[in-house]
Amino acid sequence: MFFGKETAEEYQLNPEKMPKHIAIIMDGNGRWATKRALPRKAGHKAGAEALEKIIYAAKDMGLEHLTVYAFSTENWKRSEEEVGAIMDLLRMYLKNYFKKFLNDNVRMDVIGDISRLDKDIQDAILEIEEISKTKTGLSVHIALNYGGRDELRRAVGKIAADIAEGRLNPTDVTEDVITNALDTAGTPDPELVIRTSGEERISNFLLWQIAYSEFYFSEVLWPDFDKTELQKAIYYYQNRERRFGGRLK
Ligand code: FPP
């Protein structure tokens, strides 16, 4: 989709209208591999490499937050072999590549319920989140064992405990109270959500946070998604009118 443009250079982005936060559903790794007669895990490896490039592209463009859906609460239903391959990849990235991102002043954290992940993966996540406190650049939020409904369920549990223990009145449960009980507390809502591979579903991603987001669906399979594709998505976003339920002035 080139919006009538011939080359990527024509996607002049307006620096005044850059989104602060982009969220991405990285879809299509399996199909990318199948098209090449490769095992699905090769698709996930290529997907992780694409993520690395997109992190640096987002950093160069001056974005503040990037949230990526790496493993959903539903992904456990995949074959043991595929889940194992994704976890091995994650382990390798957490212990090696993510440290490289931190050295480049990128901050990283995880949203989702990490208690179901292997202990060494949990420890690596906590270490990365600790080091990130000293960094000031792009914040990358990795959604792992994440589901929007599960996140809301856990948030309701926290709020219910605050009420039961007398720290909060039921009448004081504002939208801000809910926002602050979510895994994404402290992060602004994404202005733009991208899903690759031609699928047009939200798949339980950031259900509360996307109330006013723009959506961009790309036909490109995630391992092929690059800086030019990201630029196109932002160009699309900048050329839409955002109304937030109100009227345009
Ligand atoms: C969706 O493609 C992708 C996933 C479920 C996994 C995403 C994981 C990565 C991009 C690797 C992330 C790695 C790190 C280190 C964070 P799919 O398998 O559903 O593709 P398909 O729809 O074509 O089968």
mmCIF file of C-alpha atoms and ligand atoms in Angstrom:
data_model
loop_
_atom_site.group_PDB
_atom_site.id
_atom_site.type_symbol
_atom_site.label_atom_id
_atom_site.label_comp_id
_atom_site.label_asym_id
_atom_site.label_seq_id
_atom_site.Cartn_x
_atom_site.Cartn_y
_atom_site.Cartn_z
ATOM 1 C CA MET A 1 0.000 0.000 0.000
ATOM 2 C CA PHE A 2 1.781 3.138 -1.140
ATOM 3 C CA PHE A 3 -1.056 5.713 -0.900
ATOM 4 C CA GLY A 4 -0.292 6.784 -4.462
ATOM 5 C CA LYS A 5 3.380 7.225 -3.714
ATOM 6 C CA GLU A 6 6.111 5.558 -5.708
ATOM 7 C CA THR A 7 8.976 5.425 -3.228
ATOM 8 C CA ALA A 8 9.496 5.355 0.512
ATOM 9 C CA GLU A 9 11.349 8.697 0.345
ATOM 10 C CA GLU A 10 8.020 10.351 -0.462
ATOM 11 C CA TYR A 11 6.688 9.450 3.001
ATOM 12 C CA GLN A 12 7.694 12.742 4.531
ATOM 13 C CA LEU A 13 6.795 12.507 8.197
ATOM 14 C CA ASN A 14 5.733 15.573 10.125
ATOM 15 C CA PRO A 15 7.992 15.779 13.210
ATOM 16 C CA GLU A 16 5.243 17.762 14.995
ATOM 17 C CA LYS A 17 2.767 14.905 14.658
ATOM 18 C CA MET A 18 4.850 11.905 15.637
ATOM 19 C CA PRO A 19 3.021 9.390 17.827
ATOM 20 C CA LYS A 20 4.596 8.889 21.241
ATOM 21 C CA HIS A 21 3.576 5.241 21.512
ATOM 22 C CA ILE A 22 3.155 2.567 18.831
ATOM 23 C CA ALA A 23 1.943 -0.946 19.651
ATOM 24 C CA ILE A 24 2.557 -3.825 17.233
ATOM 25 C CA ILE A 25 0.979 -7.246 16.777
ATOM 26 C CA MET A 26 3.859 -9.065 15.082
ATOM 27 C CA ASP A 27 1.961 -11.600 12.997
ATOM 28 C CA GLY A 28 2.964 -13.832 10.085
ATOM 29 C CA ASN A 29 6.171 -15.539 11.225
ATOM 30 C CA GLY A 30 4.729 -18.997 10.549
ATOM 31 C CA ARG A 31 3.536 -18.125 7.040
ATOM 32 C CA TRP A 32 6.878 -16.462 6.260
ATOM 33 C CA ALA A 33 8.628 -19.748 7.129
ATOM 34 C CA THR A 34 6.114 -21.974 5.330
ATOM 35 C CA LYS A 35 6.520 -19.928 2.129
ATOM 36 C CA ARG A 36 10.234 -20.796 2.260
ATOM 37 C CA ALA A 37 9.697 -24.457 3.230
ATOM 38 C CA LEU A 38 11.360 -23.730 6.578
ATOM 39 C CA PRO A 39 10.225 -24.849 10.054
ATOM 40 C CA ARG A 40 8.031 -22.379 11.957
ATOM 41 C CA LYS A 41 10.831 -21.700 14.419
ATOM 42 C CA ALA A 42 12.891 -20.221 11.573
ATOM 43 C CA GLY A 43 10.031 -17.753 11.100
ATOM 44 C CA HIS A 44 10.180 -16.742 14.766
ATOM 45 C CA LYS A 45 13.953 -16.287 14.535
ATOM 46 C CA ALA A 46 13.477 -14.018 11.511
ATOM 47 C CA GLY A 47 10.713 -12.262 13.475
ATOM 48 C CA ALA A 48 13.068 -11.568 16.362
ATOM 49 C CA GLU A 49 15.613 -10.120 13.899
ATOM 50 C CA ALA A 50 12.893 -7.873 12.436
ATOM 51 C CA LEU A 51 12.037 -6.705 15.951
ATOM 52 C CA GLU A 52 15.648 -5.741 16.551
ATOM 53 C CA LYS A 53 15.641 -3.567 13.404
ATOM 54 C CA ILE A 54 12.309 -1.980 14.316
ATOM 55 C CA ILE A 55 13.560 -1.111 17.807
ATOM 56 C CA TYR A 56 16.463 0.824 16.277
ATOM 57 C CA ALA A 57 14.194 2.417 13.656
ATOM 58 C CA ALA A 58 11.774 3.548 16.380
ATOM 59 C CA LYS A 59 14.687 4.928 18.393
ATOM 60 C CA ASP A 60 16.017 6.844 15.352
ATOM 61 C CA MET A 61 12.551 8.281 14.707
ATOM 62 C CA GLY A 62 12.370 9.563 18.278
ATOM 63 C CA LEU A 63 9.410 7.451 19.439
ATOM 64 C CA GLU A 64 9.037 7.241 23.215
ATOM 65 C CA HIS A 65 7.269 3.877 23.597
ATOM 66 C CA LEU A 66 7.049 0.704 21.553
ATOM 67 C CA THR A 67 4.906 -2.206 22.789
ATOM 68 C CA VAL A 68 5.179 -5.537 20.981
ATOM 69 C CA TYR A 69 3.050 -8.663 21.358
ATOM 70 C CA ALA A 70 5.610 -11.484 21.612
ATOM 71 C CA PHE A 71 3.619 -14.235 23.348
ATOM 72 C CA SER A 72 -0.063 -14.245 24.242
ATOM 73 C CA THR A 73 -1.920 -16.139 26.968
ATOM 74 C CA GLU A 74 -3.422 -18.159 24.083
ATOM 75 C CA ASN A 75 -0.046 -19.048 22.503
ATOM 76 C CA TRP A 76 0.474 -21.875 25.057
ATOM 77 C CA LYS A 77 -2.004 -23.874 22.918
ATOM 78 C CA ARG A 78 0.612 -24.218 20.157
ATOM 79 C CA SER A 79 2.680 -27.397 19.913
ATOM 80 C CA GLU A 80 5.186 -28.050 22.670
ATOM 81 C CA GLU A 81 7.938 -27.830 20.066
ATOM 82 C CA GLU A 82 6.878 -24.371 18.871
ATOM 83 C CA VAL A 83 6.369 -22.979 22.400
ATOM 84 C CA GLY A 84 9.810 -24.374 23.317
ATOM 85 C CA ALA A 85 11.397 -22.725 20.272
ATOM 86 C CA ILE A 86 9.845 -19.317 21.094
ATOM 87 C CA MET A 87 10.991 -19.616 24.740
ATOM 88 C CA ASP A 88 14.543 -20.554 23.667
ATOM 89 C CA LEU A 89 14.624 -17.552 21.373
ATOM 90 C CA LEU A 90 13.353 -15.335 24.136
ATOM 91 C CA ARG A 91 15.959 -16.710 26.544
ATOM 92 C CA MET A 92 18.712 -15.943 24.043
ATOM 93 C CA TYR A 93 17.433 -12.421 23.413
ATOM 94 C CA LEU A 94 16.974 -11.650 27.105
ATOM 95 C CA LYS A 95 20.467 -12.823 27.953
ATOM 96 C CA ASN A 96 22.326 -11.402 24.950
ATOM 97 C CA TYR A 97 20.670 -9.022 22.499
ATOM 98 C CA PHE A 98 18.545 -7.140 25.010
ATOM 99 C CA LYS A 99 21.730 -6.182 26.884
ATOM 100 C CA LYS A 100 22.962 -4.626 23.644
ATOM 101 C CA PHE A 101 19.763 -2.545 23.437
ATOM 102 C CA LEU A 102 20.265 -1.403 27.031
ATOM 103 C CA ASN A 103 23.807 -0.319 26.184
ATOM 104 C CA ASP A 104 22.244 1.839 23.490
ATOM 105 C CA ASN A 105 20.119 3.585 26.162
ATOM 106 C CA VAL A 106 16.917 1.665 25.340
ATOM 107 C CA ARG A 107 14.687 0.845 28.324
ATOM 108 C CA MET A 108 12.914 -2.499 28.396
ATOM 109 C CA ASP A 109 10.208 -4.056 30.476
ATOM 110 C CA VAL A 110 7.676 -6.846 30.246
ATOM 111 C CA ILE A 111 3.884 -6.686 30.467
ATOM 112 C CA GLY A 112 1.907 -9.830 31.159
ATOM 113 C CA ASP A 113 1.958 -12.490 33.846
ATOM 114 C CA ILE A 114 5.554 -13.698 33.947
ATOM 115 C CA SER A 115 4.907 -16.145 36.817
ATOM 116 C CA ARG A 116 4.215 -18.946 34.305
ATOM 117 C CA LEU A 117 7.586 -18.507 32.564
ATOM 118 C CA ASP A 118 10.685 -20.544 33.486
ATOM 119 C CA LYS A 119 12.578 -19.214 36.500
ATOM 120 C CA ASP A 120 15.724 -18.303 34.535
ATOM 121 C CA ILE A 121 13.602 -16.282 32.089
ATOM 122 C CA GLN A 122 11.856 -14.490 34.971
ATOM 123 C CA ASP A 123 15.239 -13.668 36.536
ATOM 124 C CA ALA A 124 16.594 -12.336 33.242
ATOM 125 C CA ILE A 125 13.491 -10.115 32.876
ATOM 126 C CA LEU A 126 13.903 -8.691 36.399
ATOM 127 C CA GLU A 127 17.582 -7.973 35.728
ATOM 128 C CA ILE A 128 16.786 -6.163 32.481
ATOM 129 C CA GLU A 129 14.034 -4.116 34.160
ATOM 130 C CA GLU A 130 16.454 -3.151 36.939
ATOM 131 C CA ILE A 131 19.186 -2.002 34.514
ATOM 132 C CA SER A 132 16.536 -0.138 32.516
ATOM 133 C CA LYS A 133 15.894 2.202 35.447
ATOM 134 C CA THR A 134 19.191 3.925 34.601
ATOM 135 C CA LYS A 135 18.301 4.422 30.915
ATOM 136 C CA THR A 136 16.487 7.359 29.363
ATOM 137 C CA GLY A 137 15.804 6.446 25.712
ATOM 138 C CA LEU A 138 13.016 4.616 23.892
ATOM 139 C CA SER A 139 10.960 2.345 26.182
ATOM 140 C CA VAL A 140 10.289 -1.078 24.706
ATOM 141 C CA HIS A 141 7.507 -3.034 26.387
ATOM 142 C CA ILE A 142 7.474 -6.732 25.540
ATOM 143 C CA ALA A 143 4.104 -8.459 26.026
ATOM 144 C CA LEU A 144 4.815 -11.980 27.301
ATOM 145 C CA ASN A 145 2.166 -14.391 28.492
ATOM 146 C CA TYR A 146 0.002 -11.321 27.985
ATOM 147 C CA GLY A 147 -3.737 -11.127 27.398
ATOM 148 C CA GLY A 148 -5.828 -7.965 27.713
ATOM 149 C CA ARG A 149 -8.580 -9.791 29.602
ATOM 150 C CA ASP A 150 -6.075 -11.465 31.927
ATOM 151 C CA GLU A 151 -4.472 -8.065 32.600
ATOM 152 C CA LEU A 152 -7.901 -6.597 33.459
ATOM 153 C CA ARG A 153 -8.700 -9.614 35.644
ATOM 154 C CA ARG A 154 -5.476 -9.110 37.618
ATOM 155 C CA ALA A 155 -6.131 -5.343 37.884
ATOM 156 C CA VAL A 156 -9.665 -5.971 39.235
ATOM 157 C CA GLY A 157 -8.137 -8.338 41.813
ATOM 158 C CA LYS A 158 -5.713 -5.626 42.999
ATOM 159 C CA ILE A 159 -8.483 -3.015 43.227
ATOM 160 C CA ALA A 160 -10.783 -5.473 45.042
ATOM 161 C CA ALA A 161 -8.012 -6.160 47.572
ATOM 162 C CA ASP A 162 -7.560 -2.402 48.133
ATOM 163 C CA ILE A 163 -11.301 -2.076 48.786
ATOM 164 C CA ALA A 164 -11.485 -5.159 51.021
ATOM 165 C CA GLU A 165 -8.575 -3.890 53.115
ATOM 166 C CA GLY A 166 -10.072 -0.405 53.457
ATOM 167 C CA ARG A 167 -7.515 1.484 51.338
ATOM 168 C CA LEU A 168 -10.081 2.468 48.703
ATOM 169 C CA ASN A 169 -13.805 3.252 48.565
ATOM 170 C CA PRO A 170 -15.854 1.604 45.775
ATOM 171 C CA THR A 171 -17.091 5.081 44.766
ATOM 172 C CA ASP A 172 -13.471 6.170 44.230
ATOM 173 C CA VAL A 173 -12.792 3.633 41.474
ATOM 174 C CA THR A 174 -12.099 6.094 38.653
ATOM 175 C CA GLU A 175 -10.719 5.331 35.184
ATOM 176 C CA ASP A 176 -7.325 6.468 36.487
ATOM 177 C CA VAL A 177 -7.488 3.888 39.286
ATOM 178 C CA ILE A 178 -8.039 1.160 36.684
ATOM 179 C CA THR A 179 -5.334 2.554 34.360
ATOM 180 C CA ASN A 180 -2.856 2.563 37.250
ATOM 181 C CA ALA A 181 -3.663 -1.042 38.213
ATOM 182 C CA LEU A 182 -2.781 -2.329 34.725
ATOM 183 C CA ASP A 183 0.623 -3.700 33.681
ATOM 184 C CA THR A 184 0.998 -0.602 31.492
ATOM 185 C CA ALA A 185 0.697 1.873 34.417
ATOM 186 C CA GLY A 186 2.819 4.924 33.682
ATOM 187 C CA THR A 187 2.822 4.401 29.900
ATOM 188 C CA PRO A 188 0.586 6.626 27.724
ATOM 189 C CA ASP A 189 -2.000 4.814 25.585
ATOM 190 C CA PRO A 190 -0.786 3.935 22.082
ATOM 191 C CA GLU A 191 -1.926 6.402 19.431
ATOM 192 C CA LEU A 192 -1.270 3.800 16.739
ATOM 193 C CA VAL A 193 -1.657 -0.002 16.676
ATOM 194 C CA ILE A 194 -0.083 -1.929 13.795
ATOM 195 C CA ARG A 195 -0.902 -5.527 12.871
ATOM 196 C CA THR A 196 1.070 -7.253 10.144
ATOM 197 C CA SER A 197 0.257 -10.157 7.800
ATOM 198 C CA GLY A 198 -3.157 -9.017 6.590
ATOM 199 C CA GLU A 199 -5.125 -10.182 9.639
ATOM 200 C CA GLU A 200 -7.520 -7.567 10.997
ATOM 201 C CA ARG A 201 -8.187 -8.623 14.599
ATOM 202 C CA ILE A 202 -7.117 -7.312 17.990
ATOM 203 C CA SER A 203 -6.554 -10.764 19.545
ATOM 204 C CA ASN A 204 -6.837 -9.717 23.194
ATOM 205 C CA PHE A 205 -4.095 -7.047 22.915
ATOM 206 C CA LEU A 206 -4.220 -3.929 25.155
ATOM 207 C CA LEU A 207 -8.032 -3.932 25.351
ATOM 208 C CA TRP A 208 -8.345 -0.997 27.773
ATOM 209 C CA GLN A 209 -5.504 1.059 26.298
ATOM 210 C CA ILE A 210 -6.665 1.121 22.641
ATOM 211 C CA ALA A 211 -9.963 2.933 23.247
ATOM 212 C CA TYR A 212 -8.911 5.857 20.990
ATOM 213 C CA SER A 213 -6.064 4.319 18.971
ATOM 214 C CA GLU A 214 -5.786 4.388 15.197
ATOM 215 C CA PHE A 215 -5.285 0.998 13.524
ATOM 216 C CA TYR A 216 -2.994 0.194 10.631
ATOM 217 C CA PHE A 217 -3.172 -3.239 9.054
ATOM 218 C CA SER A 218 -0.253 -4.176 6.833
ATOM 219 C CA GLU A 219 -0.196 -7.072 4.361
ATOM 220 C CA VAL A 220 3.539 -7.525 5.018
ATOM 221 C CA LEU A 221 4.517 -10.607 7.056
ATOM 222 C CA TRP A 222 6.291 -9.600 10.280
ATOM 223 C CA PRO A 223 9.800 -10.842 9.346
ATOM 224 C CA ASP A 224 9.633 -8.558 6.267
ATOM 225 C CA PHE A 225 8.407 -5.507 8.198
ATOM 226 C CA ASP A 226 11.143 -2.873 8.139
ATOM 227 C CA LYS A 227 11.815 0.811 8.731
ATOM 228 C CA THR A 228 10.108 1.829 5.474
ATOM 229 C CA GLU A 229 6.976 -0.093 6.488
ATOM 230 C CA LEU A 230 7.037 1.604 9.894
ATOM 231 C CA GLN A 231 7.385 4.961 8.166
ATOM 232 C CA LYS A 232 4.365 4.141 5.972
ATOM 233 C CA ALA A 233 2.284 3.249 9.028
ATOM 234 C CA ILE A 234 3.177 6.544 10.700
ATOM 235 C CA TYR A 235 2.453 8.441 7.477
ATOM 236 C CA TYR A 236 -0.989 6.844 7.430
ATOM 237 C CA TYR A 237 -1.519 7.796 11.069
ATOM 238 C CA GLN A 238 -0.445 11.401 10.489
ATOM 239 C CA ASN A 239 -2.900 11.776 7.660
ATOM 240 C CA ARG A 240 -5.938 10.652 9.615
ATOM 241 C CA GLU A 241 -8.090 12.918 11.738
ATOM 242 C CA ARG A 242 -8.293 11.994 15.383
ATOM 243 C CA ARG A 243 -11.559 13.019 17.046
ATOM 244 C CA PHE A 244 -11.667 11.226 20.419
ATOM 245 C CA GLY A 245 -15.461 11.034 20.108
ATOM 246 C CA GLY A 246 -15.736 14.800 19.759
ATOM 247 C CA ARG A 247 -16.374 17.000 16.758
ATOM 248 C CA LEU A 248 -13.586 18.457 14.689
ATOM 249 C CA LYS A 249 -13.227 22.198 15.300
HETATM 250 C C1 FPP B 1 2.950 -14.546 15.261
HETATM 251 O O1 FPP B 1 3.254 -15.235 14.088
HETATM 252 C C2 FPP B 1 4.112 -14.496 16.108
HETATM 253 C C3 FPP B 1 4.207 -15.025 17.358
HETATM 254 C C4 FPP B 1 3.147 -15.743 18.058
HETATM 255 C C5 FPP B 1 5.460 -14.933 18.084
HETATM 256 C C6 FPP B 1 6.104 -13.596 17.969
HETATM 257 C C7 FPP B 1 7.477 -13.732 18.350
HETATM 258 C C8 FPP B 1 8.489 -13.074 17.790
HETATM 259 C C9 FPP B 1 8.418 -12.060 16.742
HETATM 260 C C10 FPP B 1 9.798 -13.336 18.299
HETATM 261 C C11 FPP B 1 9.910 -12.444 19.468
HETATM 262 C C12 FPP B 1 11.145 -12.694 20.041
HETATM 263 C C13 FPP B 1 11.594 -12.025 21.059
HETATM 264 C C14 FPP B 1 12.961 -12.290 21.416
HETATM 265 C C15 FPP B 1 10.792 -11.042 21.833
HETATM 266 P P1 FPP B 1 2.503 -16.576 13.817
HETATM 267 O O2 FPP B 1 3.368 -17.686 14.291
HETATM 268 O O3 FPP B 1 1.134 -16.518 14.413
HETATM 269 O O4 FPP B 1 2.431 -16.568 12.256
HETATM 270 P P2 FPP B 1 1.313 -17.234 11.335
HETATM 271 O O5 FPP B 1 0.026 -16.505 11.672
HETATM 272 O O6 FPP B 1 1.809 -16.949 9.966
HETATM 273 O O7 FPP B 1 1.282 -18.691 11.675
#
